[in-house]
Amino acid sequence: MKLTLSVIKADIGGYVGHCSSHPDVLTRAEKNLAAAKKAGTLIDYHVTRCGDDLQLIMTHQKGEENGEIHKLSWDTFLACTDVAKKLKLHGAGQDLLSDAFSGNVKGMGPGVAEMEIEERDAESIVIFMADKTASGAFNLPLYKIFADPFNTVGLVIAGNMHGGFAFEIHDVKEHKKVMLNAPEEIYDMLVFLGAPSRYAVKAVFHRETKDIAAVSSTQRLSMMAGRYVGKDDPVCIVRCQGYFPAVGEVLEPFAGPNIVEGWMRGSHHGPLMPVSVAQSNPTRFDGPPRIIAAGFQLSAGMLVGPNDLFDDPAFDNSRKQANDIADILRRMGPFEPHRLPLEEMEYTTLPQVMKKLKGRLIDLD
Ligand code: F6R
Ligand code: MG
Ligand code: MG
């Protein structure tokens, strides 16, 4: 059966500060989506959170970018914002950039990853959700999962994956896209993927079947708002097993922490720590950035799960290494490369300081 999986997320208020989400907000979202399931709009749903981000995971048969599904998400975020305002949570409604909904939440603040698929006999999916980082954070893991044989041995020894995967890469600054094929174009591909603040993997496709394998949210909050309003805290859906990488191959890039942009005030580099949902509370220096992985089997659109996949001692070393990297980077305080370059920072006082020092900044001979 044809099925659409939509993951739509927004930070509509943090508890406490930007660390986590209040249970009443999640309860409110549950209530809205339960009503939509009862009304037949959704087949199934799961509400969760990563740090301070509210995650709406929904299945339906209305296709991608469907007005009804997007309106449901928007209205749910608004209802949850009301709860957040009553509790005076921090930054209530922070990601909802406009008051007027116009049929699609894209460009309005929330992050969106959607895929329409033909549900297989066994449809294993992993939904990654990150907090305190930016879109582009999935470039490195998606490359490893779908193009690196040292990560995914299936690319070498499984006949149904040996033909490789195609990557749809977006230039988030110039609004352009390019399709590149692994393995033969990986050197070209890495020129783009290695610059995740500008280029982000939007989707990955199995080259023989043309089936979608992965999709991520590439919305850049700062570009939508025209100012720095927080990090994107992206999400990514990955199909697993059969002619896609196995669940273990999909999780393997997180066995060691990657360094991403985000963390305190969206203005630092820090390690991306894989954690259980319960541990997705970025506390230390508002971090370090976190990622959770919710595994589901789809059964006629029903979300069988989640299995909290990083809730596993196999990721303890990665968490330990992330803490070690955090210690090392934190020693640098406000210095690059811990702090982001000036043009990438969410917060800056440079214009004020320059103004204040105007008469004192004099030409060198
Ligand atoms: C980063 C983040 C936090 C805040 C910081 C200051 O994406 O959300 O690190 O930037 O806690 O928050 P405000 O400006 O809301 O007081
Ligand atoms: Mg927040
Ligand atoms: Mg967040």
PDB file of N, CA and C in Angstrom, residues 130-226:
ATOM      1  N   ALA A 130      17.405  15.389  16.211  1.00  0.00           N
ATOM      2  CA  ALA A 130      18.556  16.003  16.887  1.00  0.00           C
ATOM      3  C   ALA A 130      18.162  17.325  17.533  1.00  0.00           C
ATOM      4  N   ASP A 131      18.872  17.673  18.578  1.00  0.00           N
ATOM      5  CA  ASP A 131      18.644  18.978  19.221  1.00  0.00           C
ATOM      6  C   ASP A 131      19.981  19.693  19.400  1.00  0.00           C
ATOM      7  N   LYS A 132      19.925  21.005  19.311  1.00  0.00           N
ATOM      8  CA  LYS A 132      21.082  21.908  19.455  1.00  0.00           C
ATOM      9  C   LYS A 132      22.083  21.722  18.309  1.00  0.00           C
ATOM     10  N   THR A 133      21.537  21.514  17.116  1.00  0.00           N
ATOM     11  CA  THR A 133      22.407  21.478  15.949  1.00  0.00           C
ATOM     12  C   THR A 133      21.627  21.932  14.715  1.00  0.00           C
ATOM     13  N   ALA A 134      22.326  21.954  13.576  1.00  0.00           N
ATOM     14  CA  ALA A 134      21.758  22.557  12.374  1.00  0.00           C
ATOM     15  C   ALA A 134      21.506  21.520  11.294  1.00  0.00           C
ATOM     16  N   SER A 135      20.666  21.879  10.306  1.00  0.00           N
ATOM     17  CA  SER A 135      20.485  20.997   9.153  1.00  0.00           C
ATOM     18  C   SER A 135      21.871  20.880   8.496  1.00  0.00           C
ATOM     19  N   GLY A 136      22.170  19.745   7.962  1.00  0.00           N
ATOM     20  CA  GLY A 136      23.533  19.496   7.481  1.00  0.00           C
ATOM     21  C   GLY A 136      24.242  18.533   8.424  1.00  0.00           C
ATOM     22  N   ALA A 137      23.717  18.417   9.663  1.00  0.00           N
ATOM     23  CA  ALA A 137      24.333  17.492  10.628  1.00  0.00           C
ATOM     24  C   ALA A 137      24.207  16.040  10.159  1.00  0.00           C
ATOM     25  N   PHE A 138      23.296  15.777   9.214  1.00  0.00           N
ATOM     26  CA  PHE A 138      23.136  14.395   8.732  1.00  0.00           C
ATOM     27  C   PHE A 138      24.031  14.084   7.543  1.00  0.00           C
ATOM     28  N   ASN A 139      24.772  15.078   7.027  1.00  0.00           N
ATOM     29  CA  ASN A 139      25.616  14.804   5.858  1.00  0.00           C
ATOM     30  C   ASN A 139      26.587  13.667   6.108  1.00  0.00           C
ATOM     31  N   LEU A 140      27.308  13.770   7.208  1.00  0.00           N
ATOM     32  CA  LEU A 140      28.349  12.766   7.469  1.00  0.00           C
ATOM     33  C   LEU A 140      27.741  11.380   7.726  1.00  0.00           C
ATOM     34  N   PRO A 141      26.753  11.272   8.636  1.00  0.00           N
ATOM     35  CA  PRO A 141      26.156   9.945   8.822  1.00  0.00           C
ATOM     36  C   PRO A 141      25.502   9.378   7.563  1.00  0.00           C
ATOM     37  N   LEU A 142      24.806  10.204   6.774  1.00  0.00           N
ATOM     38  CA  LEU A 142      24.163   9.661   5.563  1.00  0.00           C
ATOM     39  C   LEU A 142      25.212   9.206   4.550  1.00  0.00           C
ATOM     40  N   TYR A 143      26.314   9.936   4.480  1.00  0.00           N
ATOM     41  CA  TYR A 143      27.394   9.497   3.592  1.00  0.00           C
ATOM     42  C   TYR A 143      27.911   8.134   4.050  1.00  0.00           C
ATOM     43  N   LYS A 144      28.155   8.016   5.349  1.00  0.00           N
ATOM     44  CA  LYS A 144      28.689   6.734   5.844  1.00  0.00           C
ATOM     45  C   LYS A 144      27.690   5.602   5.598  1.00  0.00           C
ATOM     46  N   ILE A 145      26.423   5.850   5.889  1.00  0.00           N
ATOM     47  CA  ILE A 145      25.408   4.792   5.758  1.00  0.00           C
ATOM     48  C   ILE A 145      25.283   4.322   4.309  1.00  0.00           C
ATOM     49  N   PHE A 146      25.232   5.270   3.367  1.00  0.00           N
ATOM     50  CA  PHE A 146      24.878   4.915   1.995  1.00  0.00           C
ATOM     51  C   PHE A 146      26.048   4.921   1.008  1.00  0.00           C
ATOM     52  N   ALA A 147      27.244   5.317   1.458  1.00  0.00           N
ATOM     53  CA  ALA A 147      28.347   5.378   0.494  1.00  0.00           C
ATOM     54  C   ALA A 147      29.670   4.828   1.017  1.00  0.00           C
ATOM     55  N   ASP A 148      29.749   4.541   2.320  1.00  0.00           N
ATOM     56  CA  ASP A 148      31.048   4.138   2.866  1.00  0.00           C
ATOM     57  C   ASP A 148      31.053   2.641   3.212  1.00  0.00           C
ATOM     58  N   PRO A 149      31.807   1.854   2.438  1.00  0.00           N
ATOM     59  CA  PRO A 149      31.826   0.405   2.690  1.00  0.00           C
ATOM     60  C   PRO A 149      32.467   0.029   4.020  1.00  0.00           C
ATOM     61  N   PHE A 150      33.247   0.952   4.608  1.00  0.00           N
ATOM     62  CA  PHE A 150      33.814   0.651   5.930  1.00  0.00           C
ATOM     63  C   PHE A 150      32.743   0.754   7.013  1.00  0.00           C
ATOM     64  N   ASN A 151      31.662   1.462   6.701  1.00  0.00           N
ATOM     65  CA  ASN A 151      30.525   1.531   7.629  1.00  0.00           C
ATOM     66  C   ASN A 151      29.485   0.466   7.276  1.00  0.00           C
ATOM     67  N   THR A 152      29.144   0.409   5.993  1.00  0.00           N
ATOM     68  CA  THR A 152      28.039  -0.448   5.536  1.00  0.00           C
ATOM     69  C   THR A 152      28.599  -1.554   4.664  1.00  0.00           C
ATOM     70  N   VAL A 153      28.822  -2.687   5.279  1.00  0.00           N
ATOM     71  CA  VAL A 153      29.439  -3.789   4.525  1.00  0.00           C
ATOM     72  C   VAL A 153      28.489  -4.303   3.453  1.00  0.00           C
ATOM     73  N   GLY A 154      27.185  -4.055   3.621  1.00  0.00           N
ATOM     74  CA  GLY A 154      26.209  -4.474   2.608  1.00  0.00           C
ATOM     75  C   GLY A 154      26.511  -3.898   1.231  1.00  0.00           C
ATOM     76  N   LEU A 155      27.134  -2.721   1.190  1.00  0.00           N
ATOM     77  CA  LEU A 155      27.477  -2.123  -0.104  1.00  0.00           C
ATOM     78  C   LEU A 155      28.448  -3.018  -0.863  1.00  0.00           C
ATOM     79  N   VAL A 156      29.222  -3.804  -0.110  1.00  0.00           N
ATOM     80  CA  VAL A 156      30.232  -4.681  -0.713  1.00  0.00           C
ATOM     81  C   VAL A 156      29.662  -6.084  -0.951  1.00  0.00           C
ATOM     82  N   ILE A 157      28.989  -6.622   0.068  1.00  0.00           N
ATOM     83  CA  ILE A 157      28.650  -8.057  -0.006  1.00  0.00           C
ATOM     84  C   ILE A 157      27.163  -8.371  -0.211  1.00  0.00           C
ATOM     85  N   ALA A 158      26.315  -7.367  -0.286  1.00  0.00           N
ATOM     86  CA  ALA A 158      24.892  -7.637  -0.559  1.00  0.00           C
ATOM     87  C   ALA A 158      24.593  -7.233  -2.001  1.00  0.00           C
ATOM     88  N   GLY A 159      24.228  -8.209  -2.819  1.00  0.00           N
ATOM     89  CA  GLY A 159      23.995  -7.970  -4.253  1.00  0.00           C
ATOM     90  C   GLY A 159      22.948  -6.891  -4.490  1.00  0.00           C
ATOM     91  N   ASN A 160      21.943  -6.793  -3.603  1.00  0.00           N
ATOM     92  CA  ASN A 160      20.857  -5.826  -3.817  1.00  0.00           C
ATOM     93  C   ASN A 160      21.213  -4.400  -3.396  1.00  0.00           C
ATOM     94  N   MET A 161      22.454  -4.196  -2.933  1.00  0.00           N
ATOM     95  CA  MET A 161      22.895  -2.830  -2.596  1.00  0.00           C
ATOM     96  C   MET A 161      24.159  -2.433  -3.342  1.00  0.00           C
ATOM     97  N   HIS A 162      24.721  -3.418  -4.037  1.00  0.00           N
ATOM     98  CA  HIS A 162      26.027  -3.223  -4.679  1.00  0.00           C
ATOM     99  C   HIS A 162      25.984  -2.144  -5.777  1.00  0.00           C
ATOM    100  N   GLY A 163      24.784  -1.864  -6.304  1.00  0.00           N
ATOM    101  CA  GLY A 163      24.643  -0.850  -7.364  1.00  0.00           C
ATOM    102  C   GLY A 163      24.735   0.576  -6.839  1.00  0.00           C
ATOM    103  N   GLY A 164      24.665   0.747  -5.526  1.00  0.00           N
ATOM    104  CA  GLY A 164      24.883   2.065  -4.919  1.00  0.00           C
ATOM    105  C   GLY A 164      23.630   2.906  -4.756  1.00  0.00           C
ATOM    106  N   PHE A 165      23.850   4.104  -4.241  1.00  0.00           N
ATOM    107  CA  PHE A 165      22.749   5.016  -3.907  1.00  0.00           C
ATOM    108  C   PHE A 165      23.009   6.394  -4.529  1.00  0.00           C
ATOM    109  N   ALA A 166      21.911   7.095  -4.824  1.00  0.00           N
ATOM    110  CA  ALA A 166      22.012   8.459  -5.373  1.00  0.00           C
ATOM    111  C   ALA A 166      21.657   9.464  -4.290  1.00  0.00           C
ATOM    112  N   PHE A 167      22.419  10.538  -4.231  1.00  0.00           N
ATOM    113  CA  PHE A 167      22.236  11.567  -3.200  1.00  0.00           C
ATOM    114  C   PHE A 167      21.680  12.852  -3.819  1.00  0.00           C
ATOM    115  N   GLU A 168      20.593  13.351  -3.255  1.00  0.00           N
ATOM    116  CA  GLU A 168      20.075  14.666  -3.661  1.00  0.00           C
ATOM    117  C   GLU A 168      20.606  15.685  -2.663  1.00  0.00           C
ATOM    118  N   ILE A 169      21.449  16.588  -3.159  1.00  0.00           N
ATOM    119  CA  ILE A 169      22.134  17.542  -2.274  1.00  0.00           C
ATOM    120  C   ILE A 169      21.615  18.955  -2.540  1.00  0.00           C
ATOM    121  N   HIS A 170      21.227  19.636  -1.483  1.00  0.00           N
ATOM    122  CA  HIS A 170      20.706  21.001  -1.638  1.00  0.00           C
ATOM    123  C   HIS A 170      21.730  22.046  -1.197  1.00  0.00           C
ATOM    124  N   ASP A 171      21.829  23.092  -2.000  1.00  0.00           N
ATOM    125  CA  ASP A 171      22.581  24.274  -1.600  1.00  0.00           C
ATOM    126  C   ASP A 171      21.560  25.157  -0.882  1.00  0.00           C
ATOM    127  N   VAL A 172      21.629  25.187   0.451  1.00  0.00           N
ATOM    128  CA  VAL A 172      20.579  25.867   1.212  1.00  0.00           C
ATOM    129  C   VAL A 172      20.697  27.387   1.142  1.00  0.00           C
ATOM    130  N   LYS A 173      21.842  27.872   0.666  1.00  0.00           N
ATOM    131  CA  LYS A 173      21.985  29.326   0.553  1.00  0.00           C
ATOM    132  C   LYS A 173      21.502  29.815  -0.805  1.00  0.00           C
ATOM    133  N   GLU A 174      21.867  29.102  -1.876  1.00  0.00           N
ATOM    134  CA  GLU A 174      21.515  29.552  -3.233  1.00  0.00           C
ATOM    135  C   GLU A 174      20.252  28.881  -3.769  1.00  0.00           C
ATOM    136  N   HIS A 175      19.646  27.992  -2.978  1.00  0.00           N
ATOM    137  CA  HIS A 175      18.426  27.274  -3.402  1.00  0.00           C
ATOM    138  C   HIS A 175      18.616  26.542  -4.722  1.00  0.00           C
ATOM    139  N   LYS A 176      19.640  25.697  -4.754  1.00  0.00           N
ATOM    140  CA  LYS A 176      19.898  24.859  -5.918  1.00  0.00           C
ATOM    141  C   LYS A 176      19.990  23.420  -5.442  1.00  0.00           C
ATOM    142  N   LYS A 177      19.839  22.448  -6.365  1.00  0.00           N
ATOM    143  CA  LYS A 177      20.056  21.057  -5.966  1.00  0.00           C
ATOM    144  C   LYS A 177      20.821  20.305  -7.038  1.00  0.00           C
ATOM    145  N   VAL A 178      21.491  19.237  -6.616  1.00  0.00           N
ATOM    146  CA  VAL A 178      22.231  18.397  -7.562  1.00  0.00           C
ATOM    147  C   VAL A 178      22.073  16.944  -7.123  1.00  0.00           C
ATOM    148  N   MET A 179      21.976  16.034  -8.129  1.00  0.00           N
ATOM    149  CA  MET A 179      21.925  14.598  -7.822  1.00  0.00           C
ATOM    150  C   MET A 179      23.299  14.018  -8.141  1.00  0.00           C
ATOM    151  N   LEU A 180      23.865  13.283  -7.205  1.00  0.00           N
ATOM    152  CA  LEU A 180      25.165  12.662  -7.445  1.00  0.00           C
ATOM    153  C   LEU A 180      25.115  11.186  -7.040  1.00  0.00           C
ATOM    154  N   ASN A 181      25.818  10.364  -7.814  1.00  0.00           N
ATOM    155  CA  ASN A 181      25.759   8.919  -7.617  1.00  0.00           C
ATOM    156  C   ASN A 181      26.957   8.376  -6.859  1.00  0.00           C
ATOM    157  N   ALA A 182      26.658   7.545  -5.834  1.00  0.00           N
ATOM    158  CA  ALA A 182      27.728   6.791  -5.171  1.00  0.00           C
ATOM    159  C   ALA A 182      27.691   5.374  -5.735  1.00  0.00           C
ATOM    160  N   PRO A 183      28.816   4.715  -5.993  1.00  0.00           N
ATOM    161  CA  PRO A 183      30.138   5.160  -5.574  1.00  0.00           C
ATOM    162  C   PRO A 183      30.902   6.032  -6.567  1.00  0.00           C
ATOM    163  N   GLU A 184      30.528   6.097  -7.846  1.00  0.00           N
ATOM    164  CA  GLU A 184      31.479   6.685  -8.796  1.00  0.00           C
ATOM    165  C   GLU A 184      31.686   8.194  -8.662  1.00  0.00           C
ATOM    166  N   GLU A 185      30.765   8.898  -8.002  1.00  0.00           N
ATOM    167  CA  GLU A 185      30.941  10.358  -7.910  1.00  0.00           C
ATOM    168  C   GLU A 185      31.226  10.828  -6.480  1.00  0.00           C
ATOM    169  N   ILE A 186      31.748   9.925  -5.642  1.00  0.00           N
ATOM    170  CA  ILE A 186      31.881  10.314  -4.228  1.00  0.00           C
ATOM    171  C   ILE A 186      32.875  11.462  -4.013  1.00  0.00           C
ATOM    172  N   TYR A 187      33.868  11.574  -4.874  1.00  0.00           N
ATOM    173  CA  TYR A 187      34.823  12.675  -4.640  1.00  0.00           C
ATOM    174  C   TYR A 187      34.155  14.020  -4.910  1.00  0.00           C
ATOM    175  N   ASP A 188      33.318  14.072  -5.966  1.00  0.00           N
ATOM    176  CA  ASP A 188      32.570  15.308  -6.241  1.00  0.00           C
ATOM    177  C   ASP A 188      31.600  15.572  -5.088  1.00  0.00           C
ATOM    178  N   MET A 189      30.930  14.505  -4.659  1.00  0.00           N
ATOM    179  CA  MET A 189      29.922  14.621  -3.611  1.00  0.00           C
ATOM    180  C   MET A 189      30.503  15.191  -2.326  1.00  0.00           C
ATOM    181  N   LEU A 190      31.693  14.723  -1.972  1.00  0.00           N
ATOM    182  CA  LEU A 190      32.285  15.133  -0.704  1.00  0.00           C
ATOM    183  C   LEU A 190      32.719  16.603  -0.693  1.00  0.00           C
ATOM    184  N   VAL A 191      32.922  17.160  -1.896  1.00  0.00           N
ATOM    185  CA  VAL A 191      33.227  18.593  -1.959  1.00  0.00           C
ATOM    186  C   VAL A 191      32.064  19.370  -1.347  1.00  0.00           C
ATOM    187  N   PHE A 192      30.843  18.906  -1.634  1.00  0.00           N
ATOM    188  CA  PHE A 192      29.654  19.579  -1.095  1.00  0.00           C
ATOM    189  C   PHE A 192      29.365  19.148   0.348  1.00  0.00           C
ATOM    190  N   LEU A 193      29.345  17.842   0.573  1.00  0.00           N
ATOM    191  CA  LEU A 193      28.897  17.338   1.882  1.00  0.00           C
ATOM    192  C   LEU A 193      29.807  17.775   3.021  1.00  0.00           C
ATOM    193  N   GLY A 194      31.071  18.020   2.687  1.00  0.00           N
ATOM    194  CA  GLY A 194      32.019  18.446   3.718  1.00  0.00           C
ATOM    195  C   GLY A 194      31.778  19.875   4.193  1.00  0.00           C
ATOM    196  N   ALA A 195      30.838  20.574   3.543  1.00  0.00           N
ATOM    197  CA  ALA A 195      30.499  21.952   3.951  1.00  0.00           C
ATOM    198  C   ALA A 195      29.028  21.976   4.380  1.00  0.00           C
ATOM    199  N   PRO A 196      28.723  21.373   5.544  1.00  0.00           N
ATOM    200  CA  PRO A 196      27.315  21.186   5.905  1.00  0.00           C
ATOM    201  C   PRO A 196      26.550  22.456   6.258  1.00  0.00           C
ATOM    202  N   SER A 197      27.258  23.575   6.473  1.00  0.00           N
ATOM    203  CA  SER A 197      26.490  24.782   6.762  1.00  0.00           C
ATOM    204  C   SER A 197      25.902  25.352   5.468  1.00  0.00           C
ATOM    205  N   ARG A 198      26.392  24.890   4.332  1.00  0.00           N
ATOM    206  CA  ARG A 198      25.844  25.375   3.056  1.00  0.00           C
ATOM    207  C   ARG A 198      25.120  24.283   2.281  1.00  0.00           C
ATOM    208  N   TYR A 199      25.670  23.060   2.292  1.00  0.00           N
ATOM    209  CA  TYR A 199      25.085  21.978   1.493  1.00  0.00           C
ATOM    210  C   TYR A 199      24.543  20.890   2.422  1.00  0.00           C
ATOM    211  N   ALA A 200      23.346  20.406   2.135  1.00  0.00           N
ATOM    212  CA  ALA A 200      22.757  19.376   2.997  1.00  0.00           C
ATOM    213  C   ALA A 200      22.134  18.281   2.145  1.00  0.00           C
ATOM    214  N   VAL A 201      22.308  17.031   2.580  1.00  0.00           N
ATOM    215  CA  VAL A 201      21.664  15.913   1.881  1.00  0.00           C
ATOM    216  C   VAL A 201      20.170  15.992   2.179  1.00  0.00           C
ATOM    217  N   LYS A 202      19.375  16.167   1.129  1.00  0.00           N
ATOM    218  CA  LYS A 202      17.918  16.211   1.303  1.00  0.00           C
ATOM    219  C   LYS A 202      17.349  14.791   1.270  1.00  0.00           C
ATOM    220  N   ALA A 203      17.840  13.994   0.316  1.00  0.00           N
ATOM    221  CA  ALA A 203      17.272  12.641   0.173  1.00  0.00           C
ATOM    222  C   ALA A 203      18.304  11.709  -0.441  1.00  0.00           C
ATOM    223  N   VAL A 204      18.070  10.416  -0.226  1.00  0.00           N
ATOM    224  CA  VAL A 204      18.926   9.373  -0.807  1.00  0.00           C
ATOM    225  C   VAL A 204      17.997   8.359  -1.479  1.00  0.00           C
ATOM    226  N   PHE A 205      18.416   7.862  -2.661  1.00  0.00           N
ATOM    227  CA  PHE A 205      17.593   6.912  -3.412  1.00  0.00           C
ATOM    228  C   PHE A 205      18.398   5.667  -3.762  1.00  0.00           C
ATOM    229  N   HIS A 206      17.725   4.511  -3.756  1.00  0.00           N
ATOM    230  CA  HIS A 206      18.340   3.272  -4.227  1.00  0.00           C
ATOM    231  C   HIS A 206      18.415   3.360  -5.745  1.00  0.00           C
ATOM    232  N   ARG A 207      19.603   3.179  -6.302  1.00  0.00           N
ATOM    233  CA  ARG A 207      19.765   3.481  -7.726  1.00  0.00           C
ATOM    234  C   ARG A 207      19.047   2.493  -8.643  1.00  0.00           C
ATOM    235  N   GLU A 208      18.968   1.222  -8.253  1.00  0.00           N
ATOM    236  CA  GLU A 208      18.313   0.261  -9.151  1.00  0.00           C
ATOM    237  C   GLU A 208      16.794   0.372  -9.092  1.00  0.00           C
ATOM    238  N   THR A 209      16.250   0.425  -7.885  1.00  0.00           N
ATOM    239  CA  THR A 209      14.779   0.468  -7.765  1.00  0.00           C
ATOM    240  C   THR A 209      14.237   1.889  -7.844  1.00  0.00           C
ATOM    241  N   LYS A 210      15.125   2.874  -7.691  1.00  0.00           N
ATOM    242  CA  LYS A 210      14.758   4.309  -7.616  1.00  0.00           C
ATOM    243  C   LYS A 210      13.972   4.633  -6.341  1.00  0.00           C
ATOM    244  N   ASP A 211      13.836   3.687  -5.443  1.00  0.00           N
ATOM    245  CA  ASP A 211      13.055   3.913  -4.222  1.00  0.00           C
ATOM    246  C   ASP A 211      13.767   4.873  -3.279  1.00  0.00           C
ATOM    247  N   ILE A 212      12.957   5.644  -2.590  1.00  0.00           N
ATOM    248  CA  ILE A 212      13.540   6.568  -1.612  1.00  0.00           C
ATOM    249  C   ILE A 212      14.063   5.770  -0.418  1.00  0.00           C
ATOM    250  N   ALA A 213      15.262   6.123   0.031  1.00  0.00           N
ATOM    251  CA  ALA A 213      15.900   5.420   1.144  1.00  0.00           C
ATOM    252  C   ALA A 213      15.958   6.289   2.387  1.00  0.00           C
ATOM    253  N   ALA A 214      16.101   7.602   2.184  1.00  0.00           N
ATOM    254  CA  ALA A 214      16.223   8.501   3.344  1.00  0.00           C
ATOM    255  C   ALA A 214      15.793   9.901   2.939  1.00  0.00           C
ATOM    256  N   VAL A 215      15.297  10.634   3.916  1.00  0.00           N
ATOM    257  CA  VAL A 215      14.960  12.046   3.677  1.00  0.00           C
ATOM    258  C   VAL A 215      15.238  12.816   4.959  1.00  0.00           C
ATOM    259  N   SER A 216      15.733  14.041   4.822  1.00  0.00           N
ATOM    260  CA  SER A 216      16.020  14.814   6.035  1.00  0.00           C
ATOM    261  C   SER A 216      15.401  16.208   5.918  1.00  0.00           C
ATOM    262  N   SER A 217      15.262  16.870   7.056  1.00  0.00           N
ATOM    263  CA  SER A 217      14.753  18.248   7.029  1.00  0.00           C
ATOM    264  C   SER A 217      15.943  19.150   6.769  1.00  0.00           C
ATOM    265  N   THR A 218      15.820  20.026   5.784  1.00  0.00           N
ATOM    266  CA  THR A 218      16.959  20.894   5.448  1.00  0.00           C
ATOM    267  C   THR A 218      16.615  22.361   5.666  1.00  0.00           C
ATOM    268  N   GLN A 219      15.484  22.601   6.311  1.00  0.00           N
ATOM    269  CA  GLN A 219      15.091  23.994   6.551  1.00  0.00           C
ATOM    270  C   GLN A 219      16.134  24.682   7.424  1.00  0.00           C
ATOM    271  N   ARG A 220      16.523  25.906   7.022  1.00  0.00           N
ATOM    272  CA  ARG A 220      17.445  26.712   7.839  1.00  0.00           C
ATOM    273  C   ARG A 220      16.637  27.844   8.459  1.00  0.00           C
ATOM    274  N   LEU A 221      16.422  27.724   9.759  1.00  0.00           N
ATOM    275  CA  LEU A 221      15.605  28.706  10.468  1.00  0.00           C
ATOM    276  C   LEU A 221      16.076  30.137  10.241  1.00  0.00           C
ATOM    277  N   SER A 222      17.388  30.318  10.319  1.00  0.00           N
ATOM    278  CA  SER A 222      17.918  31.677  10.231  1.00  0.00           C
ATOM    279  C   SER A 222      17.596  32.292   8.880  1.00  0.00           C
ATOM    280  N   MET A 223      17.552  31.445   7.829  1.00  0.00           N
ATOM    281  CA  MET A 223      17.288  31.992   6.498  1.00  0.00           C
ATOM    282  C   MET A 223      15.816  32.303   6.303  1.00  0.00           C
ATOM    283  N   MET A 224      14.973  31.504   6.953  1.00  0.00           N
ATOM    284  CA  MET A 224      13.533  31.779   6.847  1.00  0.00           C
ATOM    285  C   MET A 224      13.208  33.092   7.530  1.00  0.00           C
ATOM    286  N   ALA A 225      13.794  33.269   8.706  1.00  0.00           N
ATOM    287  CA  ALA A 225      13.429  34.440   9.499  1.00  0.00           C
ATOM    288  C   ALA A 225      14.207  35.678   9.067  1.00  0.00           C
ATOM    289  N   GLY A 226      15.303  35.477   8.320  1.00  0.00           N
ATOM    290  CA  GLY A 226      16.137  36.604   7.923  1.00  0.00           C
ATOM    291  C   GLY A 226      16.988  37.111   9.078  1.00  0.00           C
TER     292      GLY A 226
END
